[in-house]
Backbone as a chain_set.jsonl record, in Angstrom:
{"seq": "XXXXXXXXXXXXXXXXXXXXXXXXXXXXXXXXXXXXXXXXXXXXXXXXXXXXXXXXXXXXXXXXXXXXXXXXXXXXXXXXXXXXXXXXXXXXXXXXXXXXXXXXXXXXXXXXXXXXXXXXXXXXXXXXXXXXXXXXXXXXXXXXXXXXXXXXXXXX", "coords": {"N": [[31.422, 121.855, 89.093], [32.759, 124.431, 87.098], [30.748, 125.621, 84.222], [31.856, 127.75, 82.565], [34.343, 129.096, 81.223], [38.013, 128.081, 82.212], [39.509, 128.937, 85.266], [42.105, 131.467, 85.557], [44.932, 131.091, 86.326], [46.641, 132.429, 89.386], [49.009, 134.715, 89.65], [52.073, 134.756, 91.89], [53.874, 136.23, 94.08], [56.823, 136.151, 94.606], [58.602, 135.429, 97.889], [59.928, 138.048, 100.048], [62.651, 137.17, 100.861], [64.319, 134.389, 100.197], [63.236, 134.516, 97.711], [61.542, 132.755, 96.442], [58.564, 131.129, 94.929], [57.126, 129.023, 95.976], [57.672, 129.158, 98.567], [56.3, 131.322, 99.292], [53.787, 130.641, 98.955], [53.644, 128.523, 100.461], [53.435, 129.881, 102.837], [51.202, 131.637, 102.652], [49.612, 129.612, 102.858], [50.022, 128.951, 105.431], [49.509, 131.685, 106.876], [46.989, 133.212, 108.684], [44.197, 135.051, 109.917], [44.618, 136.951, 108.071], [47.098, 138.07, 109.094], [49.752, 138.335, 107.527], [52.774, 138.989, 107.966], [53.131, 138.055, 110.557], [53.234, 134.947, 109.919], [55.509, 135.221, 108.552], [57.792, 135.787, 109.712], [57.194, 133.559, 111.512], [57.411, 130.974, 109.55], [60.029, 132.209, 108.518], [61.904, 131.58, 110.688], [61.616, 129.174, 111.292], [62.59, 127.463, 109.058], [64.945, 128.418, 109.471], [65.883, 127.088, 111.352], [65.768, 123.984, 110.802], [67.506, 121.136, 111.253], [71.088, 120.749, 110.012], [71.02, 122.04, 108.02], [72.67, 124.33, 106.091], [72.127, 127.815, 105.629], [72.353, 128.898, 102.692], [70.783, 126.513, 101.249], [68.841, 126.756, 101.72], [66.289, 127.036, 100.435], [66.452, 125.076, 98.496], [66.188, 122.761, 100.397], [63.644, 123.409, 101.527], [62.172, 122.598, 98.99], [62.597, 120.16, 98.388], [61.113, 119.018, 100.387], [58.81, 119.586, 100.624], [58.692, 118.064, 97.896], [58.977, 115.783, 98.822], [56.522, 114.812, 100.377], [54.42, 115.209, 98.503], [51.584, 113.716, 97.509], [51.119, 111.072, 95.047], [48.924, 109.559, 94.335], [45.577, 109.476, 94.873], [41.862, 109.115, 96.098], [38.822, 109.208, 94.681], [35.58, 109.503, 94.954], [32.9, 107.931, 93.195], [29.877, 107.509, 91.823], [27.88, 104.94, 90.91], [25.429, 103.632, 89.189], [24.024, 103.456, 91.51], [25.58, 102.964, 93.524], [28.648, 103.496, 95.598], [31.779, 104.074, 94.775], [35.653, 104.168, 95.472], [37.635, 105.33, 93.664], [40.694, 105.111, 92.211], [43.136, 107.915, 91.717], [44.922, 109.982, 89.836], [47.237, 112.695, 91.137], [47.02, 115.595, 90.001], [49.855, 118.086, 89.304], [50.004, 120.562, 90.609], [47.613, 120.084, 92.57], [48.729, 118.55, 93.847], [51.099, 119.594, 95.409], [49.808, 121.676, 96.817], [48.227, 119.982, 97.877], [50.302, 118.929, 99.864], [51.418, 120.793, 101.273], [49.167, 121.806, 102.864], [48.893, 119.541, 104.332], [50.664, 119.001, 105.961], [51.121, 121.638, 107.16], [48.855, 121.339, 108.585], [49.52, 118.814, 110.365], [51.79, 120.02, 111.568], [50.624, 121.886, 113.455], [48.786, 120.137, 114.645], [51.345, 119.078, 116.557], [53.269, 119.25, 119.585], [54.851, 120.51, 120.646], [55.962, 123.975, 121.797], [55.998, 126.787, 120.302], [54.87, 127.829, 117.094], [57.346, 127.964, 115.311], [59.068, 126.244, 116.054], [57.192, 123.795, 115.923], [56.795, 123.733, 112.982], [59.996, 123.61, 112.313], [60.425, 120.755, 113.321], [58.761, 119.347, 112.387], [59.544, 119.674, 109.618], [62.156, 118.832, 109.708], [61.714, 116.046, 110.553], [60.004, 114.772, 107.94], [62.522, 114.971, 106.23], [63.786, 113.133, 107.646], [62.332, 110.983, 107.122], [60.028, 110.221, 108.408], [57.224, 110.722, 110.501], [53.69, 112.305, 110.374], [52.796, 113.56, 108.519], [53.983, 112.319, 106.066], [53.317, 109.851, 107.153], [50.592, 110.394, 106.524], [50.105, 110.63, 104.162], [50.873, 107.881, 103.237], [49.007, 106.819, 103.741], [47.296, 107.482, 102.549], [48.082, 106.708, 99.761], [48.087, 103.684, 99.975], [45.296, 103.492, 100.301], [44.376, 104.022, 98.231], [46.155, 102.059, 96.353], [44.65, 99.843, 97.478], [42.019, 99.92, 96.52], [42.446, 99.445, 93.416], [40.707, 98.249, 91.777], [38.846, 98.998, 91.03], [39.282, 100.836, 88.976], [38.595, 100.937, 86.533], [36.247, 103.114, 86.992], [37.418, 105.517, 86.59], [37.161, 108.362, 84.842]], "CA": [[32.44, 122.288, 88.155], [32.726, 125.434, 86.334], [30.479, 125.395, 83.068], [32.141, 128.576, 81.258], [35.847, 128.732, 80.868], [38.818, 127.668, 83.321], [40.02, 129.9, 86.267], [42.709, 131.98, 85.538], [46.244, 130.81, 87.559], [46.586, 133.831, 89.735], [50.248, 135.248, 90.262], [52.224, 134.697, 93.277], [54.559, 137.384, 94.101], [58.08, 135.73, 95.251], [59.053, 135.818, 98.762], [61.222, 138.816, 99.835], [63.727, 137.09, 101.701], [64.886, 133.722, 99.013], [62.936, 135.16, 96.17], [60.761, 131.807, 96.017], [57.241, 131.073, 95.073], [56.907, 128.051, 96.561], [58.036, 129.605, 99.982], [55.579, 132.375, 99.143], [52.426, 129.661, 98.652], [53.523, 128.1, 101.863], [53.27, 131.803, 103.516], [50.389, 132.066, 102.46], [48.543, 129.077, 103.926], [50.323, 129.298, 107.075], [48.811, 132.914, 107.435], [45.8, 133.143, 110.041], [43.316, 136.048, 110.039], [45.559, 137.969, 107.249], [48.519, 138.142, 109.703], [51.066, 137.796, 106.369], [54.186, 139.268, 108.595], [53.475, 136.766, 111.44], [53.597, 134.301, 109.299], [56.523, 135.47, 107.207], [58.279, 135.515, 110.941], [56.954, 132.26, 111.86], [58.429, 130.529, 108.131], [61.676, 131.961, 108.327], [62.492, 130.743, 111.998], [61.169, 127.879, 111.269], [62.884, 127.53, 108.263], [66.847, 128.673, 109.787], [66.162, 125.824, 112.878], [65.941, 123.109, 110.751], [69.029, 120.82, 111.662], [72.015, 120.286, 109.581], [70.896, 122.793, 106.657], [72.923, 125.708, 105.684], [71.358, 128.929, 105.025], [72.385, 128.649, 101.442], [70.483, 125.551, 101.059], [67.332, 126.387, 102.458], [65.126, 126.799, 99.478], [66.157, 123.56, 97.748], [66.017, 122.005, 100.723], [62.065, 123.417, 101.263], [61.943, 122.312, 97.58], [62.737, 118.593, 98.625], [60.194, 118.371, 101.873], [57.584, 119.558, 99.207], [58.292, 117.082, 97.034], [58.734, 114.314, 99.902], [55.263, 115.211, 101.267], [53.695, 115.17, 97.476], [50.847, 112.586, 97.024], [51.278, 110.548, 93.599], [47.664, 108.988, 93.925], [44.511, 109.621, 95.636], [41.298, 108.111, 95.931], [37.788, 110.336, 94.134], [34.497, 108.736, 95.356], [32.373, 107.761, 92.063], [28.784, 107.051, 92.153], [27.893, 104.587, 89.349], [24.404, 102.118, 89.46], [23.334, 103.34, 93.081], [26.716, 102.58, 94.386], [29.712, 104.45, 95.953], [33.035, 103.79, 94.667], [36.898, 105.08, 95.773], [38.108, 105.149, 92.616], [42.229, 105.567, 92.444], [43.393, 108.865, 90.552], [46.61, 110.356, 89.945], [46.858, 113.757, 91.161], [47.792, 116.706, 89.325], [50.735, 118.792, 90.177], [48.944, 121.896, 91.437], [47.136, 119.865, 93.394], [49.695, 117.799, 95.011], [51.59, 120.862, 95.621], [48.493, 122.162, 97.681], [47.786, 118.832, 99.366], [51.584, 118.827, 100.52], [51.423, 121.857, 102.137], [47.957, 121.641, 104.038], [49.568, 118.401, 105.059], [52.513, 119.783, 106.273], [50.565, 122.63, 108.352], [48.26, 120.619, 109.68], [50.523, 118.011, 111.089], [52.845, 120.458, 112.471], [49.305, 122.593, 114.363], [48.709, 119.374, 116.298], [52.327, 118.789, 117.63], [53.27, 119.214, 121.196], [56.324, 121.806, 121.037], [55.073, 125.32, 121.938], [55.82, 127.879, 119.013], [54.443, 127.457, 115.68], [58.593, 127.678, 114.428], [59.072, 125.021, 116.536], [56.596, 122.743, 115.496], [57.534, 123.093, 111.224], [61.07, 123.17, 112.319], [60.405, 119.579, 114.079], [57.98, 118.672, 110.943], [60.818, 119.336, 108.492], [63.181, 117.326, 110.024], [61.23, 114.781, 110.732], [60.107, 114.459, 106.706], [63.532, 114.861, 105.332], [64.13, 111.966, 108.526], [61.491, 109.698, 106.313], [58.847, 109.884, 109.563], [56.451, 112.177, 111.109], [52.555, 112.118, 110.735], [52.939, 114.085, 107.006], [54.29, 110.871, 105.468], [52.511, 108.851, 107.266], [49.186, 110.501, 105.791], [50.46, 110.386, 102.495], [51.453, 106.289, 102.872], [47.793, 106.125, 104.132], [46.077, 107.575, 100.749], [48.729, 106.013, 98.917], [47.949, 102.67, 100.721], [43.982, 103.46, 100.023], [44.507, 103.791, 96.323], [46.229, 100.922, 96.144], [43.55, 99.015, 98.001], [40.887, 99.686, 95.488], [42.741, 99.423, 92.334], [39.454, 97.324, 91.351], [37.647, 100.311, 90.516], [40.091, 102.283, 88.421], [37.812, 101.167, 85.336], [35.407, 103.924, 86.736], [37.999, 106.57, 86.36], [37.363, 108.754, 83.743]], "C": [[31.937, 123.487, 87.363], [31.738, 125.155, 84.803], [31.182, 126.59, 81.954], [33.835, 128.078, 81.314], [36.678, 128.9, 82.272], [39.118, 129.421, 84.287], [41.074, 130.242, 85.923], [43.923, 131.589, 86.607], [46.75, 131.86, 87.685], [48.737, 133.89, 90.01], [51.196, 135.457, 90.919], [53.525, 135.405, 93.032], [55.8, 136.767, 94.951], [58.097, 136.302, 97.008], [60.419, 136.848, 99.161], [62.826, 137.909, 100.341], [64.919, 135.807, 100.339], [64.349, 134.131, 97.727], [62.233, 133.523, 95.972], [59.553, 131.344, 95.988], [56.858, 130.145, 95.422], [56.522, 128.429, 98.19], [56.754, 130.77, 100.313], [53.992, 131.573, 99.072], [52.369, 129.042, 99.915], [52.995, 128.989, 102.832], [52.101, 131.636, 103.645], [49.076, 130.808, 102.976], [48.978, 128.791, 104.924], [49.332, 130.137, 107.424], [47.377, 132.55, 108.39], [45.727, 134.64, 109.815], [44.087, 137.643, 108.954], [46.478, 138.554, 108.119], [49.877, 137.963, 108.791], [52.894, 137.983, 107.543], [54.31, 138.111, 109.79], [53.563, 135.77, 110.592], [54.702, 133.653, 108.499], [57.561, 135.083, 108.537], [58.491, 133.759, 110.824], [57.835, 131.417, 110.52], [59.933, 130.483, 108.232], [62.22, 131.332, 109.552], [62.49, 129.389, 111.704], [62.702, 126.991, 110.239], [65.151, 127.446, 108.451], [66.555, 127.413, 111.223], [66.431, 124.549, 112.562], [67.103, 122.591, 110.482], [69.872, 120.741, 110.925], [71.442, 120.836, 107.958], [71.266, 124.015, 106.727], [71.94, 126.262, 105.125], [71.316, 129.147, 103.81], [71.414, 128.146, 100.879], [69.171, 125.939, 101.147], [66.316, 126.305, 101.287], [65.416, 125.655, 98.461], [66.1, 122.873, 98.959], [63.938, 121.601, 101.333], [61.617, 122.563, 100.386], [61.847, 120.328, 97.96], [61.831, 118.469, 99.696], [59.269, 118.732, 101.353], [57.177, 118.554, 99.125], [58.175, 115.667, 97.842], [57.126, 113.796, 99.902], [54.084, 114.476, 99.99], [52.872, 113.854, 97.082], [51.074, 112.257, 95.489], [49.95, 109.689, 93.072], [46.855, 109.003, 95.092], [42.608, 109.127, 95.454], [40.117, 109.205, 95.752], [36.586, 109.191, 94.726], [33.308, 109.042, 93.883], [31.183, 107.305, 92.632], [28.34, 106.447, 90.65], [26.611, 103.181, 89.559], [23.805, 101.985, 90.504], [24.662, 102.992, 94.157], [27.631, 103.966, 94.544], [30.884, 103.947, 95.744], [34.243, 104.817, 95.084], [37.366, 104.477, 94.444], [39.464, 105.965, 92.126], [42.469, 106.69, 91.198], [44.515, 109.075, 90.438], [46.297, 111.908, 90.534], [48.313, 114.81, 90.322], [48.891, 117.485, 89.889], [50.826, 119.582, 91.159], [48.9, 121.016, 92.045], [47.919, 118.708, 94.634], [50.584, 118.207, 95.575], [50.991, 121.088, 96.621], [48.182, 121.049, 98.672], [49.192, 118.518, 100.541], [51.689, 119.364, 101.463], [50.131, 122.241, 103.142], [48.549, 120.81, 104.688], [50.446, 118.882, 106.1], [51.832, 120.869, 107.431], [50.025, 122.063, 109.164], [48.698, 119.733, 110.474], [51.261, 118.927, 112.576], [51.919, 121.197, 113.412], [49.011, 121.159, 115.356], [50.185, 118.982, 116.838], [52.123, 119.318, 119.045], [53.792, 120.886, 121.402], [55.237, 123.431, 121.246], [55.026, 126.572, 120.95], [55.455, 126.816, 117.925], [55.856, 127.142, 114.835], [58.8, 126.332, 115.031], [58.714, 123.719, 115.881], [56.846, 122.597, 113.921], [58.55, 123.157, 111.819], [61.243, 121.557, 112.265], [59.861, 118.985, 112.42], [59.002, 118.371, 109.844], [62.021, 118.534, 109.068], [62.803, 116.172, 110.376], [60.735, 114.349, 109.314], [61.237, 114.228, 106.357], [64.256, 113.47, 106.377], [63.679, 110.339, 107.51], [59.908, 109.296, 107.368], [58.171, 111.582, 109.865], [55.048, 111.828, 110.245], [52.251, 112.74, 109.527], [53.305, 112.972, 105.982], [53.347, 110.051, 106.01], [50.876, 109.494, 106.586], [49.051, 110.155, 104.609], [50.956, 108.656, 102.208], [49.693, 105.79, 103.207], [46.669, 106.415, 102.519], [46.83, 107.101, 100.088], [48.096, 104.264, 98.732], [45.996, 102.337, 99.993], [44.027, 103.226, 98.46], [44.834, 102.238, 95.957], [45.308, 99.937, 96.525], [42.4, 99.22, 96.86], [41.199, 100.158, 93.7], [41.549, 98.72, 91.17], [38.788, 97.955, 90.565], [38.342, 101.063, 89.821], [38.932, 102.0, 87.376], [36.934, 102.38, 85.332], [36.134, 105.464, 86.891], [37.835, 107.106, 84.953], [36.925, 110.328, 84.378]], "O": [[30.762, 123.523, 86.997], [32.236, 124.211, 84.189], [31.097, 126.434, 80.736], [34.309, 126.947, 81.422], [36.289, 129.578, 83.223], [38.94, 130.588, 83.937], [41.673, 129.178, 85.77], [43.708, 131.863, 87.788], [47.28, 132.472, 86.759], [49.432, 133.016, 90.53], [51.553, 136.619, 90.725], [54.186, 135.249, 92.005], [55.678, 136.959, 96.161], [57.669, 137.413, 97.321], [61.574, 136.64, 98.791], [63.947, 138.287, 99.999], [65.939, 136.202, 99.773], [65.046, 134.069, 96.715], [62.692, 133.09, 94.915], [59.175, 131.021, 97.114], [55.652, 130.2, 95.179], [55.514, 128.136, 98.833], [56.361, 131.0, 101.457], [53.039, 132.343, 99.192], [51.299, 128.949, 100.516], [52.077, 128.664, 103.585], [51.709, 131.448, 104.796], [47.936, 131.082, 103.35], [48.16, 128.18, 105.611], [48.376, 129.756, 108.1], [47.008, 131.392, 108.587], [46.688, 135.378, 109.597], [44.025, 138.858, 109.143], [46.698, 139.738, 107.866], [50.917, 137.514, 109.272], [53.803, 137.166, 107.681], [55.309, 137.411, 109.958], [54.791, 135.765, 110.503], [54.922, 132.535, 108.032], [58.172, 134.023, 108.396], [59.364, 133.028, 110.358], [59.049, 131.321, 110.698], [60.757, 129.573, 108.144], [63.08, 130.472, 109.363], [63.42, 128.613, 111.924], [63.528, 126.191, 110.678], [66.084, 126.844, 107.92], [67.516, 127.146, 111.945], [67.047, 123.811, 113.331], [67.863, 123.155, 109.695], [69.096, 119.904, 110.465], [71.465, 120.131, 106.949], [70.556, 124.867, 107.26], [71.083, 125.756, 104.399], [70.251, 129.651, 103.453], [70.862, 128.827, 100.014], [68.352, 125.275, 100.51], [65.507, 125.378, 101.317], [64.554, 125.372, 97.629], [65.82, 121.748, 98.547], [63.268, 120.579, 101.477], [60.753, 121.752, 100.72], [60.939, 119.555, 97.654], [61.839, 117.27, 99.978], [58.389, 117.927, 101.66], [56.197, 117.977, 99.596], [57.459, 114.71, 97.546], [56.677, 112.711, 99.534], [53.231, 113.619, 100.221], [53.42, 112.989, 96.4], [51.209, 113.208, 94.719], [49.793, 109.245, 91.934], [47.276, 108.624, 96.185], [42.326, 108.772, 94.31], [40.203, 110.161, 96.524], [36.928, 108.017, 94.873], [32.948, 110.182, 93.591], [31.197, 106.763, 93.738], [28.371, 107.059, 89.582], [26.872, 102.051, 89.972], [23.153, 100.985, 90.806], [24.579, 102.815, 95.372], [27.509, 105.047, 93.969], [31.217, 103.191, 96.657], [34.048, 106.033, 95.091], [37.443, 103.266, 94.237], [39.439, 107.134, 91.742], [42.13, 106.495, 90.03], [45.296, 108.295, 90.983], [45.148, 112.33, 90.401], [49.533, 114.818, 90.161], [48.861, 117.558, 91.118], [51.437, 119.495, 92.224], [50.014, 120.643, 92.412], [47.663, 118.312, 95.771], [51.141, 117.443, 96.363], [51.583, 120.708, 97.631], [47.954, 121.136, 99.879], [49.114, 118.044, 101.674], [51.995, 118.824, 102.526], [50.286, 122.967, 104.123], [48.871, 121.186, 105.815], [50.27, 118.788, 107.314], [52.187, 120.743, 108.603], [50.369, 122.057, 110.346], [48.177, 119.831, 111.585], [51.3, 118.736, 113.791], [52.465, 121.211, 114.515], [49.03, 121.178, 116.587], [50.032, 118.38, 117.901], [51.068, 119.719, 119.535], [53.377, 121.897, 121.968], [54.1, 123.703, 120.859], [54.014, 127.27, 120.881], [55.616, 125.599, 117.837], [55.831, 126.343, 113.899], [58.655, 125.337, 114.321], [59.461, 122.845, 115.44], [57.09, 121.467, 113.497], [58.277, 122.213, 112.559], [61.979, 121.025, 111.434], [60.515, 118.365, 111.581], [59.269, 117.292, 109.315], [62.601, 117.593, 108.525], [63.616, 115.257, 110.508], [61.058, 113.163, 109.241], [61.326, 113.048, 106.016], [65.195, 112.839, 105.89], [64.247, 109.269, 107.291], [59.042, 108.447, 107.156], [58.415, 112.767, 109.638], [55.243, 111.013, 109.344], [51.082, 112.453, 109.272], [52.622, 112.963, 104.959], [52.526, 109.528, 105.256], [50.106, 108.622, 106.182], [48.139, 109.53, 104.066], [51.339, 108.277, 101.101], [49.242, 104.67, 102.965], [45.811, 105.831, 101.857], [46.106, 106.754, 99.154], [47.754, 103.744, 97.669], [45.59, 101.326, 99.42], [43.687, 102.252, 97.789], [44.067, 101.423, 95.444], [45.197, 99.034, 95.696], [42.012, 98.144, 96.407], [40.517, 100.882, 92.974], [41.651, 98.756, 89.943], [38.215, 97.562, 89.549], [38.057, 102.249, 89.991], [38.162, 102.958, 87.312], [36.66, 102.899, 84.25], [35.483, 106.441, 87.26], [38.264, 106.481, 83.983], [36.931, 111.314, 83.641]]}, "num_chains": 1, "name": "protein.A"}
C-alpha cells in the first residue's frame, strides 16, 4: 500500500459514439496491444447484436449487464497467529466496477463463437438471460464469502 497520499482518479474521456464513460472503461480493457479503434469496432458490433435491444437503449442496457455482473462481496486472505484466513469483504464500487468488466472479457475470450463481437454479443445476452460463466463466477465468490462468514471478525 501506498505510504504518502492516495492516487489521483484519472479522467476518462466519454466514448464518441453514446457519450458514456462506462462504455469508454470497457474500451479500454477490451483494447490489446493499444489497438483503441479495434476495440472501439469490436464494442460497438458487439454492442448493436445484442438481441431484443434497441439502439436507443443500448447504454442503459450496458449499464444493467454492469451492474448484473457486479460482485457485492469478496473474500481478502488475512494472515493472523501463523494462519491463513479468507476473510469476507464488501467490495467497493470502483472495484466492483473493474471486477465486472475483467469478468465479462474474460468469459467472453474463452467462448467458442469466432469474432470477438460475437463472443460479448453472446456474453450479454446470456447475463441479461441470468446464465453464462460471468454470473456464474460471481455466484462462486459470492458463495465463498458466504462460506467463511466465521472469519469476518478478522476484517478490519
Amino acid at each position: 500500500m501506498a505510504r504518502r497520499k492516495r492516487a489521483e482518479v484519472r479522467k476518462i474521456v466519454k466514448d464518441p459514439k453514446y457519450g458514456s464513460e462506462l462504455i469508454s472503461k470497457f474500451m479500454n480493457s477490451l483494447m490489446l496491444d493499444g489497438k483503441k479503434s479495434v476495440a472501439e469496432k469490436t464494442l460497438y458490433k458487439a454492442l448493436e447484436n445484442i438481441k431484443g435491444v434497441k439502439s436507443e437503449t443500448i447504454p442503459n442496457t450496458f449499464e444493467q449487464i454492469i451492474e448484473l455482473a457486479k460482485p457485492l462481496m469478496e473474500v481478502k486472505s488475512r494472515r493472523v497467529g501463523g494462519s491463513n484466513y479468507q476473510v469476507p469483504t464488501s467490495v467497493r464500487p470502483a472495484r466492483a466496477q473493474a471486477l465486472s468488466i475483467r469478468w465479462i472479457i474474460d468469459s467472453s475470450r474463452k467462448r467458442p463463437e469466432k469474432t470477438m463481437a460475437d463472443r460479448l454479443a453472446k456474453e450479454f445476452s446470456d447475463i441479461l438471460a441470468g446464465q453464462g460463466s460471468t454470473l456464474k463466477k460471481k455466484s462462486d465468490v459470492q458463495k465463498m464469502a458466504d462460506a467463511n462468514k466465521v472469519y469476518s471478525q478478522y476484517n478490519w
